[in-house]
Coordinates of C-alpha atoms in Angstrom, one line a residue:
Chain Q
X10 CA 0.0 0.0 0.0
X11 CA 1.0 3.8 -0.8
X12 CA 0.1 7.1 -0.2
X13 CA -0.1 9.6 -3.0
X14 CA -1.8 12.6 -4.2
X15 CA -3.4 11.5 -7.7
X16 CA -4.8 14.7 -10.2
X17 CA -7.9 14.2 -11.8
X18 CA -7.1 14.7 -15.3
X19 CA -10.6 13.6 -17.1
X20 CA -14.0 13.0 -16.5
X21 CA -16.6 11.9 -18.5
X22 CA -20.0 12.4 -17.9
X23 CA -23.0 9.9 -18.8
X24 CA -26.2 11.3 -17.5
X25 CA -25.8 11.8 -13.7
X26 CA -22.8 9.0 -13.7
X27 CA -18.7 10.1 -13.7
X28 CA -16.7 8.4 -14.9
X29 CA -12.9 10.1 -12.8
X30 CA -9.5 9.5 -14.6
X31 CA -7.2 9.9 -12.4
X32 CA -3.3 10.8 -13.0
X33 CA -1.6 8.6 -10.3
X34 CA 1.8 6.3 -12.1
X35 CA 2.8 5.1 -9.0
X36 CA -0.2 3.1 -7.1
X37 CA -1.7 2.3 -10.8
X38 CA 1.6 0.1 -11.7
X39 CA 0.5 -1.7 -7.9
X40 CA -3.0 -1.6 -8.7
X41 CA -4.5 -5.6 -9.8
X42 CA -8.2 -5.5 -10.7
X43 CA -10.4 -5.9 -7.7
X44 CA -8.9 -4.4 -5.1
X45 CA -9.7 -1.2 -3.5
X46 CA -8.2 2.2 -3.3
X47 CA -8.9 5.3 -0.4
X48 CA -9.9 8.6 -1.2
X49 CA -10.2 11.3 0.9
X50 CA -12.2 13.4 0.0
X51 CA -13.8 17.2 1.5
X52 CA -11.9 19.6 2.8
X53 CA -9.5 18.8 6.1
X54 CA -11.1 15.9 8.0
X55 CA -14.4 16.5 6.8
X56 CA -15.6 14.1 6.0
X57 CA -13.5 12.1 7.7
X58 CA -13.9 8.8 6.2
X59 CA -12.1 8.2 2.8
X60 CA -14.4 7.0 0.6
X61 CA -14.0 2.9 -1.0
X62 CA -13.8 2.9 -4.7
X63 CA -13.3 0.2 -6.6
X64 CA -11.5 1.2 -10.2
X65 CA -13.5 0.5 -13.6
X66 CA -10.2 1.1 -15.4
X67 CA -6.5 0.7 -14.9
X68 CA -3.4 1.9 -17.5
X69 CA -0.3 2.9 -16.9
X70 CA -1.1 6.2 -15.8
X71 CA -3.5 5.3 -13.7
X72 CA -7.0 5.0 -12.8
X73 CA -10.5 5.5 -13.3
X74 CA -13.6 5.5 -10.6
X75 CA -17.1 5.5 -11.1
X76 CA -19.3 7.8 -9.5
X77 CA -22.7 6.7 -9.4
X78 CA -25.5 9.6 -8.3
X79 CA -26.1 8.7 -4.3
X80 CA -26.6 11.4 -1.3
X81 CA -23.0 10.6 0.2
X82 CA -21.0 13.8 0.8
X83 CA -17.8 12.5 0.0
X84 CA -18.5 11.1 -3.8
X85 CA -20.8 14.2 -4.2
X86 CA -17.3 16.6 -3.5
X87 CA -15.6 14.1 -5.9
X88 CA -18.5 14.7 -8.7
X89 CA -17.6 19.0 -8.0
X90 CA -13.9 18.2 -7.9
X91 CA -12.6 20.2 -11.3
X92 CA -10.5 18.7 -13.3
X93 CA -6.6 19.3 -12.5
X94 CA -7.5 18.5 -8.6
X95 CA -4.7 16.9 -6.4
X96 CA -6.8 14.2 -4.0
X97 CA -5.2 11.9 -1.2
X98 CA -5.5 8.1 -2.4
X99 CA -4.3 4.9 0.1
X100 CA -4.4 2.2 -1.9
X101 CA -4.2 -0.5 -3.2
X102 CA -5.7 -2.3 -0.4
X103 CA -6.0 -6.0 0.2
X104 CA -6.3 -9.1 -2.9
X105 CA -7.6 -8.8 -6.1
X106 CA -8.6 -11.3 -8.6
X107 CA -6.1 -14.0 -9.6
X108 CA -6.0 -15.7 -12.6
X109 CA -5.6 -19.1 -12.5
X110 CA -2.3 -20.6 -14.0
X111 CA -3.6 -22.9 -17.1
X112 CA -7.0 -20.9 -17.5
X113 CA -8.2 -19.9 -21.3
X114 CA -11.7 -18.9 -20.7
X115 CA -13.0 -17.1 -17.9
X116 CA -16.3 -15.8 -17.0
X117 CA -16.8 -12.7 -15.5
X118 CA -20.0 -12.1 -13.7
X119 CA -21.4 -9.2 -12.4
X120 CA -24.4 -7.4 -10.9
X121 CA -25.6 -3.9 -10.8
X122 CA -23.3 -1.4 -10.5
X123 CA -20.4 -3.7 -8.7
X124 CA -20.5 -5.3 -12.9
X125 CA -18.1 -2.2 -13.5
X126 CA -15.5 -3.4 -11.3
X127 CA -14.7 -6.5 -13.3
X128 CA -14.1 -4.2 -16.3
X129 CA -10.0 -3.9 -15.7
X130 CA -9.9 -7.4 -15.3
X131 CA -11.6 -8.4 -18.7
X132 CA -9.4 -6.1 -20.2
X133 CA -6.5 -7.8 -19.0
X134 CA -7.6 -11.2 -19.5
X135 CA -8.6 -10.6 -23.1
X136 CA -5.1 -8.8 -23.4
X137 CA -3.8 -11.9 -22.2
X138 CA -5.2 -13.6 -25.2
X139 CA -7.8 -15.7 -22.7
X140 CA -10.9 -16.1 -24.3
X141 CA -13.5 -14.1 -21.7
X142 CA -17.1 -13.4 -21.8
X143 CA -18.9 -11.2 -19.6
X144 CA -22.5 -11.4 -18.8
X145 CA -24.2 -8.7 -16.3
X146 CA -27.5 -8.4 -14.9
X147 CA -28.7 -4.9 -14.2
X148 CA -32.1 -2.7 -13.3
X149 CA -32.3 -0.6 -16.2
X150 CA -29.9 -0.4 -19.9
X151 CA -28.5 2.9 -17.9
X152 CA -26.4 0.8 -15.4
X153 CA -25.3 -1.9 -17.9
X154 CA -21.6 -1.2 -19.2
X155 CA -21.9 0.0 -23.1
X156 CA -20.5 -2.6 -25.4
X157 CA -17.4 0.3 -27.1
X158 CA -16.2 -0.2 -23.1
X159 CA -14.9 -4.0 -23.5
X160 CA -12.3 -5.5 -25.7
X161 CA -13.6 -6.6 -29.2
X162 CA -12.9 -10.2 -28.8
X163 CA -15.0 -10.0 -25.6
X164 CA -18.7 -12.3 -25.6
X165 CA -21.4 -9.6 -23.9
X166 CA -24.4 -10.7 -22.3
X167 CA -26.8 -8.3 -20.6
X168 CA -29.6 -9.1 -18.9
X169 CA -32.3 -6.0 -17.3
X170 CA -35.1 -6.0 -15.1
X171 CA -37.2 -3.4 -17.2
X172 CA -36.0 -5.1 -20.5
X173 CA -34.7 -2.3 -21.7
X174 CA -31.1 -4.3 -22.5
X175 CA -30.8 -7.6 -23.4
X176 CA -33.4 -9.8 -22.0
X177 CA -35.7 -9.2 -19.9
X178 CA -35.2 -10.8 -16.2
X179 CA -31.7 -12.3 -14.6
X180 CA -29.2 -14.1 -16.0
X181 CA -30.0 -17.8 -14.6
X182 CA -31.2 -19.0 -18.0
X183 CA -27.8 -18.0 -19.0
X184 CA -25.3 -19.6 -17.1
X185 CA -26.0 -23.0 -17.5
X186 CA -24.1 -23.0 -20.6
X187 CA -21.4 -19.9 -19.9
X188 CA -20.5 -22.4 -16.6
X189 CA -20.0 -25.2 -18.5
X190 CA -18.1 -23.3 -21.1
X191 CA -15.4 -21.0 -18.6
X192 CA -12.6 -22.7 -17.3
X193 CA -12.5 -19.9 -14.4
X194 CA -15.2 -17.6 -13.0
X195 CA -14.9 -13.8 -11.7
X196 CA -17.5 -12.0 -9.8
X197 CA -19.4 -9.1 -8.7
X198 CA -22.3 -8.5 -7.0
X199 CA -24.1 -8.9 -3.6
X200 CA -24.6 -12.4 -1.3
X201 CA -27.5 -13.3 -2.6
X202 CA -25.9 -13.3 -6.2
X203 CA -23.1 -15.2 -4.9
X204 CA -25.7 -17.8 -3.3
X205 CA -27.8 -18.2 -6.6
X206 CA -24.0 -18.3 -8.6
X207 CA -23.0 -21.3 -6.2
X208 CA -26.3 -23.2 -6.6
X209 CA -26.1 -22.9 -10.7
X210 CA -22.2 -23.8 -10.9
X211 CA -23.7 -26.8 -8.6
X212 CA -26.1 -27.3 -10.9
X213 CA -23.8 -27.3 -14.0
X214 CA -20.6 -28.7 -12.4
X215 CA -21.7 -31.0 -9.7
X216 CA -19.9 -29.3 -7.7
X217 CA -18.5 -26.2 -6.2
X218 CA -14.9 -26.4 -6.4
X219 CA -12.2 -24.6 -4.3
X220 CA -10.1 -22.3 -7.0
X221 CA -13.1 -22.3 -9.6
X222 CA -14.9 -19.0 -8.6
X223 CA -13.6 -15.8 -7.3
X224 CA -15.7 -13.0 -5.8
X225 CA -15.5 -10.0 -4.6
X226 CA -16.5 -9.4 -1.0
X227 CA -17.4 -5.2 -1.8
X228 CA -17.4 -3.2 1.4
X229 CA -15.8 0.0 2.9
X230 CA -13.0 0.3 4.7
X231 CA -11.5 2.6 7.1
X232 CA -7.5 2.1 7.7
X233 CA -7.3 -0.6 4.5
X234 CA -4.2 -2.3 6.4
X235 CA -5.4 -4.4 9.2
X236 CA -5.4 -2.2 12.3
X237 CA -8.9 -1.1 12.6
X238 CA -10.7 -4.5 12.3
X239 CA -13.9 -2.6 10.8
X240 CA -14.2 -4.1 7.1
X241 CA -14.0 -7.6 9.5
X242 CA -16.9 -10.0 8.2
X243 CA -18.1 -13.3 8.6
X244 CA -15.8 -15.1 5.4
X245 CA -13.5 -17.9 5.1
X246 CA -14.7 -19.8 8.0
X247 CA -14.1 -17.0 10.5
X248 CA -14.8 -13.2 11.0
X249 CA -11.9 -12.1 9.0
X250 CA -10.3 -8.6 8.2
X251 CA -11.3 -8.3 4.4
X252 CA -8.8 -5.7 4.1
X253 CA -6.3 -8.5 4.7
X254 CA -7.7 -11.5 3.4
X255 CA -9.6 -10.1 0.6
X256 CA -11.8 -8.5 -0.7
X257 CA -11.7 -10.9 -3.3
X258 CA -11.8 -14.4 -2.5
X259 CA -13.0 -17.9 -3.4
X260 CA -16.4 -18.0 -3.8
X261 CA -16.3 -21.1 -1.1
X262 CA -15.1 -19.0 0.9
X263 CA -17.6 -16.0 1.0
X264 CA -20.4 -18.5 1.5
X265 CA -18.8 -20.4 4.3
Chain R
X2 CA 13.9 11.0 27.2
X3 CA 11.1 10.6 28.7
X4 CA 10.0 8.4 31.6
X5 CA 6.1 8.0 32.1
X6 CA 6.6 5.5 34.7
X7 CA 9.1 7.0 37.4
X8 CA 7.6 5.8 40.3
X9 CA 7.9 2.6 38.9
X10 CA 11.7 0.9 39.4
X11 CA 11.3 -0.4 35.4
X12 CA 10.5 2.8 34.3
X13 CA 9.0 3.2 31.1
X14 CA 11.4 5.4 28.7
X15 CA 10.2 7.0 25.5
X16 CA 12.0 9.0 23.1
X17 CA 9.3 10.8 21.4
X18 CA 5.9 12.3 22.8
X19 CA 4.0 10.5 19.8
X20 CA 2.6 7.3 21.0
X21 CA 0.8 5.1 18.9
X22 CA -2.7 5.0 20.1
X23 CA -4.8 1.9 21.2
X24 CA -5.1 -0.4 17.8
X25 CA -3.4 1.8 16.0
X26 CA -1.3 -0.2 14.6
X27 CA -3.3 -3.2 15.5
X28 CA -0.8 -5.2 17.8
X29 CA 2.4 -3.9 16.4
X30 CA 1.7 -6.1 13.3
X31 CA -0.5 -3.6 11.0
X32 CA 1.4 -0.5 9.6
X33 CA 1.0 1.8 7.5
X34 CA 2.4 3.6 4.3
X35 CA 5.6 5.9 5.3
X36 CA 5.2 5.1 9.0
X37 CA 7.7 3.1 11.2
X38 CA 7.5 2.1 14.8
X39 CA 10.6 4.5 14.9
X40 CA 7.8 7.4 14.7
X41 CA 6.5 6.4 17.7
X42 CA 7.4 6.7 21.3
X43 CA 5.8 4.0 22.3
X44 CA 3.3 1.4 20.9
X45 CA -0.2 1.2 22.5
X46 CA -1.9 -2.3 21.3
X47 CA -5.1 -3.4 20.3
X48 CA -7.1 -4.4 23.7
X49 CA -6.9 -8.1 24.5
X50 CA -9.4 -10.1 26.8
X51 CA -8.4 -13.4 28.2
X52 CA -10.5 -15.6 26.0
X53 CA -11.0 -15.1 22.0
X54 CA -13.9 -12.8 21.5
X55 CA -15.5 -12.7 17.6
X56 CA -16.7 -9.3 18.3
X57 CA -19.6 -7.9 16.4
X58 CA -20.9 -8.6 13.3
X59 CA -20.8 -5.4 10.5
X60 CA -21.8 -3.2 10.5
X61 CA -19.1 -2.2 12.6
X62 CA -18.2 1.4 11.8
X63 CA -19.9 4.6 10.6
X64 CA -19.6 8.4 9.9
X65 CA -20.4 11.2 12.1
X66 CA -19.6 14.5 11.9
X67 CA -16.2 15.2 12.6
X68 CA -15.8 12.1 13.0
X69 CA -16.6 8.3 13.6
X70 CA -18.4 5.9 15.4
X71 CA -16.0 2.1 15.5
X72 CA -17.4 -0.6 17.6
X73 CA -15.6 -3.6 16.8
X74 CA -17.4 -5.6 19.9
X75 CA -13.8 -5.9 21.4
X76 CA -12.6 -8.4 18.7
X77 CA -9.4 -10.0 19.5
X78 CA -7.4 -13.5 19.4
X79 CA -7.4 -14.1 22.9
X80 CA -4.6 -13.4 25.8
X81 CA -2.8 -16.7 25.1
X82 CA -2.9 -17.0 21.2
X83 CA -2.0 -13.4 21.1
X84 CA 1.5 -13.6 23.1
X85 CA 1.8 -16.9 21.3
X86 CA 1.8 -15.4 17.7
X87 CA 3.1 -12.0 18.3
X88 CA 5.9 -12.2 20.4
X89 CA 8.3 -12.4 17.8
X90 CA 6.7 -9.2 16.2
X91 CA 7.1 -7.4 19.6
X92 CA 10.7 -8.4 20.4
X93 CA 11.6 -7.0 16.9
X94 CA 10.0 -3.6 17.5
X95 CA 12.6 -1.0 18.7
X96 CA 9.7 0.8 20.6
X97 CA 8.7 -0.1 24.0
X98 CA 5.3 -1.8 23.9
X99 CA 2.3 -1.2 25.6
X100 CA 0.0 -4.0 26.1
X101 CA -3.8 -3.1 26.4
X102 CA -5.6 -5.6 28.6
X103 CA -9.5 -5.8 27.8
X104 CA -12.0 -6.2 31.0
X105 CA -14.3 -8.9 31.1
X106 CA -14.8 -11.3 33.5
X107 CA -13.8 -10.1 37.0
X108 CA -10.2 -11.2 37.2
X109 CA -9.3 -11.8 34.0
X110 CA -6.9 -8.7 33.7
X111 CA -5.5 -9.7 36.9
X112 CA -5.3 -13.3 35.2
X113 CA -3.4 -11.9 32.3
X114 CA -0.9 -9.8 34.0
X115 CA -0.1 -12.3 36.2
X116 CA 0.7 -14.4 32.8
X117 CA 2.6 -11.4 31.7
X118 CA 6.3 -12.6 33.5
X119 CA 7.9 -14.4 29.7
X120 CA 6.6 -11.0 28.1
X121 CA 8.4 -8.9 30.5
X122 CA 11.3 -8.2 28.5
X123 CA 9.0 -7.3 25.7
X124 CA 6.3 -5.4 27.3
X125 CA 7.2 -2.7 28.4
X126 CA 3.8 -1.6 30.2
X127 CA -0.1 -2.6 30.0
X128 CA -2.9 -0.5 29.4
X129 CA -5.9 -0.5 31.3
X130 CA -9.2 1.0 30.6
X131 CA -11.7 2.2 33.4
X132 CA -14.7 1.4 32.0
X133 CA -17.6 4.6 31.8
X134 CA -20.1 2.5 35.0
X135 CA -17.5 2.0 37.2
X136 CA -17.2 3.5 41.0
X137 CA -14.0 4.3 42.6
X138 CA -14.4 1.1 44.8
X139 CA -14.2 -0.8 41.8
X140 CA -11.2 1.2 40.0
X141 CA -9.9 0.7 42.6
X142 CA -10.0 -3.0 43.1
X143 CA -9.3 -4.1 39.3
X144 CA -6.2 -1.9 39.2
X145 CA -5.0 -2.7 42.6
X146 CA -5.3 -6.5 41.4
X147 CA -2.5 -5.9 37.8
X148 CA -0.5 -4.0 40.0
X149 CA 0.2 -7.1 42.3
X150 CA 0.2 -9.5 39.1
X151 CA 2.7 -7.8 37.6
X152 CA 5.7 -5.2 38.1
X153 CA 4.9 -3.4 34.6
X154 CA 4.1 0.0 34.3
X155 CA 0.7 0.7 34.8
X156 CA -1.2 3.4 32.1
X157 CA -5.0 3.6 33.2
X158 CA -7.8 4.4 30.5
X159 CA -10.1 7.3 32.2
X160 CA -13.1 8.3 30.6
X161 CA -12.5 11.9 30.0
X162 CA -16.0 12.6 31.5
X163 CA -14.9 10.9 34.8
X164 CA -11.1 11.7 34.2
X165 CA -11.4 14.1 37.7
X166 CA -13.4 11.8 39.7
X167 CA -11.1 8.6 39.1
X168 CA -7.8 9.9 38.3
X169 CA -6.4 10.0 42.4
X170 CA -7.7 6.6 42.5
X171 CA -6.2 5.2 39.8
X172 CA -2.7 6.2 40.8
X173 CA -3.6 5.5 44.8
X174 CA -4.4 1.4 43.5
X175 CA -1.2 2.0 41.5
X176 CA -1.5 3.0 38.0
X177 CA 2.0 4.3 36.8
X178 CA 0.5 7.2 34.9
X179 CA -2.9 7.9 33.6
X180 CA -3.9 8.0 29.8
X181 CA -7.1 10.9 29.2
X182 CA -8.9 9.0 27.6
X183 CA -11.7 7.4 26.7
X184 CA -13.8 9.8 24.8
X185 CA -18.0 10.0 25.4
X186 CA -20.0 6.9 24.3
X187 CA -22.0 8.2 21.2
X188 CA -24.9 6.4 18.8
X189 CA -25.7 6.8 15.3
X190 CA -26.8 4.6 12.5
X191 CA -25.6 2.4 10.2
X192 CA -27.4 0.2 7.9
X193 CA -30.5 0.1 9.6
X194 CA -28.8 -0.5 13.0
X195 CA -27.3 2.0 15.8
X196 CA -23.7 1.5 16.0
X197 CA -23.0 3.2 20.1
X198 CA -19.1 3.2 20.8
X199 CA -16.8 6.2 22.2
X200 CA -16.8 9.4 19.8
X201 CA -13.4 8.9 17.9
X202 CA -12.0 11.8 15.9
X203 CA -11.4 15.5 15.7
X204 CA -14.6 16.0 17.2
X205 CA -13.3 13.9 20.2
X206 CA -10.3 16.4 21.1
X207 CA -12.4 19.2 23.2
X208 CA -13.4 16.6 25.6
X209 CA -10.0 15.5 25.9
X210 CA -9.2 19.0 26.1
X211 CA -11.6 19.8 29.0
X212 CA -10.6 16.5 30.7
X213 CA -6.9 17.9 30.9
X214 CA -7.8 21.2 31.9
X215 CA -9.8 19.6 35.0
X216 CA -7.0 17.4 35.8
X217 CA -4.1 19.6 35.5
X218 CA -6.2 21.7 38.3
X219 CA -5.3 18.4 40.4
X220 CA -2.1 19.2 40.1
X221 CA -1.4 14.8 40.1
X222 CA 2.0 13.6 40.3
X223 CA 1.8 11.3 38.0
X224 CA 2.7 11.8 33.6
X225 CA -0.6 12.3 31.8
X226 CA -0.6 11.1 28.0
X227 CA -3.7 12.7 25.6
X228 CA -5.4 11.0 23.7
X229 CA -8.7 11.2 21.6
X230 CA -9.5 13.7 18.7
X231 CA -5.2 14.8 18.4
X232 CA -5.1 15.6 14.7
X233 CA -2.5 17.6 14.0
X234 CA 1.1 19.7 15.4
X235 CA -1.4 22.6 16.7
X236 CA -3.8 20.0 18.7
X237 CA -0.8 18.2 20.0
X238 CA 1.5 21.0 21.1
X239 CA -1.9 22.5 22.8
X240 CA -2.2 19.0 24.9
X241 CA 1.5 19.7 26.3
X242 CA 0.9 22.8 27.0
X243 CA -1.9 21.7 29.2
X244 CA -0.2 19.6 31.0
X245 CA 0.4 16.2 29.1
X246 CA 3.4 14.3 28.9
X247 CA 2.8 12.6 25.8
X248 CA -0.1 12.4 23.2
X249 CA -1.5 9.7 21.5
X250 CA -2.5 9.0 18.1
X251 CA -5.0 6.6 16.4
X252 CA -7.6 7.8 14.2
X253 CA -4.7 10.2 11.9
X254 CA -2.4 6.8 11.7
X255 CA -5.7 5.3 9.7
X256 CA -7.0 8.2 7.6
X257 CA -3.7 9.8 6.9
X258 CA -0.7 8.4 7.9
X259 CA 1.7 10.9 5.8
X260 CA 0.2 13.4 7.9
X261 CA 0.4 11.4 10.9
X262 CA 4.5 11.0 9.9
X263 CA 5.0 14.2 9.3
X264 CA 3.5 15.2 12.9
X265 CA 5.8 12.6 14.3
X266 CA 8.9 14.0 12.8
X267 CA 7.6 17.6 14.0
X268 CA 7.0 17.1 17.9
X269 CA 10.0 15.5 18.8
X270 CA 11.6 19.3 19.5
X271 CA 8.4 19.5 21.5
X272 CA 9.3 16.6 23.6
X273 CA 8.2 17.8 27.6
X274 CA 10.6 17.7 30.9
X275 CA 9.5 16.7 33.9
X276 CA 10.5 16.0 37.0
X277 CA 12.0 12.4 37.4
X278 CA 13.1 11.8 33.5
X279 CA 16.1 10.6 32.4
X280 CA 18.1 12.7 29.5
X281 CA 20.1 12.4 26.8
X282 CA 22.1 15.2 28.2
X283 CA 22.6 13.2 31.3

C-alpha cells in the first residue's frame, strides 16, 4: 500500500454517472483488478472517512472511478472536484482477482453497479489472449456497461429487469451453458448473487470447487491495512479482516 | 527522554511524545504507508481479553460528523494465542510496547498480567481501561489486582468525563501514569442498526481537552498522556501545554498516515521535561 496525491485529469459524464480519470503512475503500476483504493475526500477531516472505490479502469497512468449519483457527501465533492485536482488516495488495499495458472476462458460475472468493477480485469484477461465473456445483470440499460467499453474479442451478455437491454429478467437462464463453457469464473455482486452463482455452478458442475470461482466481498474500509478491524466479516470460516484476506476471494469462501 | 513511569523501578522510557494509540497499529503487526515504529514513542496495542472474542458482526463502523463511530465488539485472538503469535513481532520492535488488557470477566486482567512474567522483557507496560459504569471502589480494586500481578508499568484508560473523579484513584491502586482518555460513548446509525461506541476523531479532542484542563487543576503527580481527537502539530502542542506528557495518536495513523509521519517528525523538538526523567544530556 501507498500514499499519493493523484490529479484528476478527465471526466466523463453519462447522465448523472462520472466516470474520474485519475493521473496517479505510481499506485496504478500496484494496482490488480479488484482491489480497493482510499480517497479522501472534502476539505480537512471532513468528511472524515475516505471513501472505497473500486477502479473501472486501470493503465499505466493510472485509474478510473465510477461515481454513481447517491446522497453521500464525499463522492458528491468528488462529482464538483474540477479537473486538475490533487486528491489523497491509500491504496491498493488487500487481494484482487487471480488468474488461474492454465486458465483460457473465464467468465466474468457481475451485478448492478459492482459489474463495472470486473471491467479492468476483462481487459487484462482478453489482453492476455484468454478467451472471456462477460454477462451482467442490471435494473435498467443505464447501469449496464456499453459494449465500445470491452475488448472486441470479448462475448457480452446483458440481462435488465425493465428489458430495456438484453433480456428481460436475470441471467440464470444463462449460465448454465457460460458455466459449462469458462474454465474460471470472476464475480461481482451482492450475497445473494453469490448464493444463486453457487447453486447454478452446482447445478452445471456438480460441484462447487475450491479455486473455480472468485468474488468479490465489496465493502468499505476505514485504515485498508489491518489495524482497525472494521471491514472484519463473517468469510472464510471465520470473522476475517477483508482488508487483509480479501476483498476478493473464493467463492467457497464468502459463502462459508 | 522521557519516563512515564518514574515511580515505577522499570521505568518506562520514551523517546518521542507521539505514541501510537490503542489499535493503532493493530498489535504492532499492521502498519501503514511511510510510518515506522521509529515514529513512535511508544506502541499502545489493540485491547486483548483473556479468551478469544469474535466481536460484532458489521456493520461495525460509521460516519459522524467530525468524525466516527467504531465498535468492533472488542474483537481480539485471545490473551494466550495473542502472546503466542506475536511475540516475535514485539521483540523486533525497537519501541517499547504497551500492552492493552481488555476487562471482562472479573479477574481476568489480573489473570493476564499475572501471565505477563515471559513477556516482561518485551512489554514494556499494560494498558488499562476504566470502563464509563465504574465507581471508585471498583477502580480501585481491578487496578490494585495488575498492580500485584505484575511489576509493569501501569497506564489507566479514564473516561474523559470521569477523568477528575477517578484519576487520584487510579494512581492510589497503583497505576504508573494515567492516559485521558476514553472519549463519550455516542450512537448513530448504520445500515439500519445503531452503531453506540466512544466518539473517535477530531470531534473527540475538546473533551480530551476539557478533561486535561480539570485534571491539571489536580495538580497529580503522576505523567498524563492525551489521547482522543489529536489531529494535528497545533492539537498536540496545545495538549503539552496543558499539561500532558505525551499524546496519542490513532484515528490520523488510519486516515492519513503521511500526515500522521509528518507530525511525528515535527513534535520531537516538543518533547516535555518533567520531573524524574532521564536525559540524553545526562
Amino acid at each position: 500500500m501507498i500514499q499519493v496525491r493523484a490529479q484528476i485529469r478527465d471526466r466523463e459524464l453519462h447522465g448523472a454517472v462520472h466516470i474520474l480519470h485519475l493521473h496517479a503512475p505510481d499506485l496504478a503500476r500496484q494496482l490488480h483488478p479488484g482491489q480497493a483504493v482510499l480517497i479522501q475526500t472534502g476539505w480537512y477531516v471532513d468528511p472524515f472517512l475516505r471513501r472505497t472505490f473500486y477502479p473501472v479502469a486501470i493503465d499505466d497512468a493510472g485509474f478510473a472511478i465510477r461515481l454513481a449519483p447517491d446522497a453521500d457527501r464525499g463522492r458528491a465533492w468528488l462529482r464538483m472536484a474540477p479537473q486538475g485536482a490533487e486528491i489523497d488516495i491509500l491504496g491498493p488495499v488487500g487481494r484482487g482477482y487471480a488468474l488461474p495458472e492454465r486458465t483460457r476462458r473465464i467468465l466474468c460475472l457481475g451485478q448492478g453497479d459492482a459489474a463495472w468493477t470486473l471491467l479492468p480485469l476483462v481487459h487484462a484477461a482478453s489482453a492476455q489472449g484468454l478467451g472471456v465473456a462477460l454477462a451482467m445483470e442490471a435494473s435498467t440499460k443505464r447501469q449496464t456497461i456499453p459494449p465500445r467499453d470491452l475488448p472486441i474479442t470479448v462475448e457480452y451478455h446483458v440481462a435488465t429487469l425493465d428489458g430495456s437491454a438484453g433480456r428481460r429478467g436475470d441471467l440464470r437462464p444463462l449460465l448454465p451453458d457460460l458455466l459449462r463453457w469458462a474454465d474460471a469464473v470472476m464475480a461481482a455482486g451482492s450475497l445473494d448473487f453469490y448464493h444463486v452463482l453457487a447453486r447454478m455452478i452446482e447445478d452445471a458442475r456438480m460441484i462447487l470447487p475450491r479455486d473455480y470461482a472468485q468474488a468479490l466481498y465489496q465493502t468499505d474500509f476505514l485504515c485498508g491495512f489491518g489495524a482497525c478491524q472494521a471491514c472484519a466479516a463473517d468469510v472464510a470460516g471465520g470473522r476475517r479482516r477483508v482488508c487483509l484476506r480479501g476483498p476478493v476471494f473464493d467463492l467457497v469462501d464468502i459463502l462459508r | 527522554m522521557l519516563n512515564l513511569a518514574p515511580r515505577n523501578k522499570l521505568g518506562l522510557v520514551i523517546d518521542s511524545p507521539l505514541l501510537a494509540g490503542s489499535g493503532a497499529v493493530g498489535y504492532g503487526d499492521a502498519w501503514p504507508p511511510g510510518l515506522r515504529p521509529e515514529d513512535f514513542g511508544a506502541i499502545i496495542t489493540a485491547p486483548v481479553s483473556a479468551a478469544p472474542r469474535k466481536g460484532r458482526p458489521q456493520p461495525r463502523l460509521t460516519e459522524i460528523p467530525g468524525g466516527f463511530l467504531l465498535d468492533t465488539g472488542g474483537h481480539n485472538p485471545g490473551f494466550r494465542r495473542l502472546a503466542a503469535s506475536q511475540i516475535r513481532t514485539w521483540r523486533r520492535l525497537p519501541t517499547p510496547v504497551i500492552l492493552a488488557l481488555a476487562g471482562g470477566e472479573p479477574g481476568d486482567r489480573a489473570w493476564m498480567a499475572a501471565h505477563l512474567e515471559p513477556l516482561e522483557d518485551v512489554i514494556a507496560g499494560v494498558e488499562l481501561s476504566v470502563s464509563e459504569d465504574v465507581n471508585l471502589g471498583e477502580t480501585a480494586a481491578f487496578i490494585a489486582a495488575v498492580r500485584r500481578a505484575t511489576p509493569l508499568p501501569i497506564l489507566a484508560r479514564l473516561p474523559v468525563t470521569r477523568a477528575t473523579y477517578l484519576a487520584r484513584t487510579a494512581i492510589v491502586a497503583g497505576a504508573d501514569a494515567l492516559i485521558v482518555g476514553t472519549p463519550p460513548p455516542a450512537s448513530y446509525p448504520a445500515s439500519q442498526t445503531l452503531i453506540e461506541a466512544p466518539l473517535s476523531g477530531p470531534a473527540a479532542f475538546p473533551f480530551t481537552l476539557r478533561a486535561l484542563s480539570l485534571l491539571a487543576e489536580l495538580d497529580l503527580d503522576s505523567p498524563i498522556i492525551a489521547a482522543g481527537g489529536v489531529y494535528s502539530l497545533d492539537d498536540a502542542l496545545l495538549c503539552l501545554e496543558m499539561g500532558a506528557s505525551a499524546v496519542a495518536i490513532r484515528g490520523l495513523v488510519w486516515r492519513d498516515p503521511a500526515a500522521a509521519r509528518r507530525l511525528a517528525i515535527n513534535i520531537r523538538p516538543f518533547m516535555p521535561e518533567m520531573e524524574g526523567v532521564e536525559s540524553d544530556e545526562g
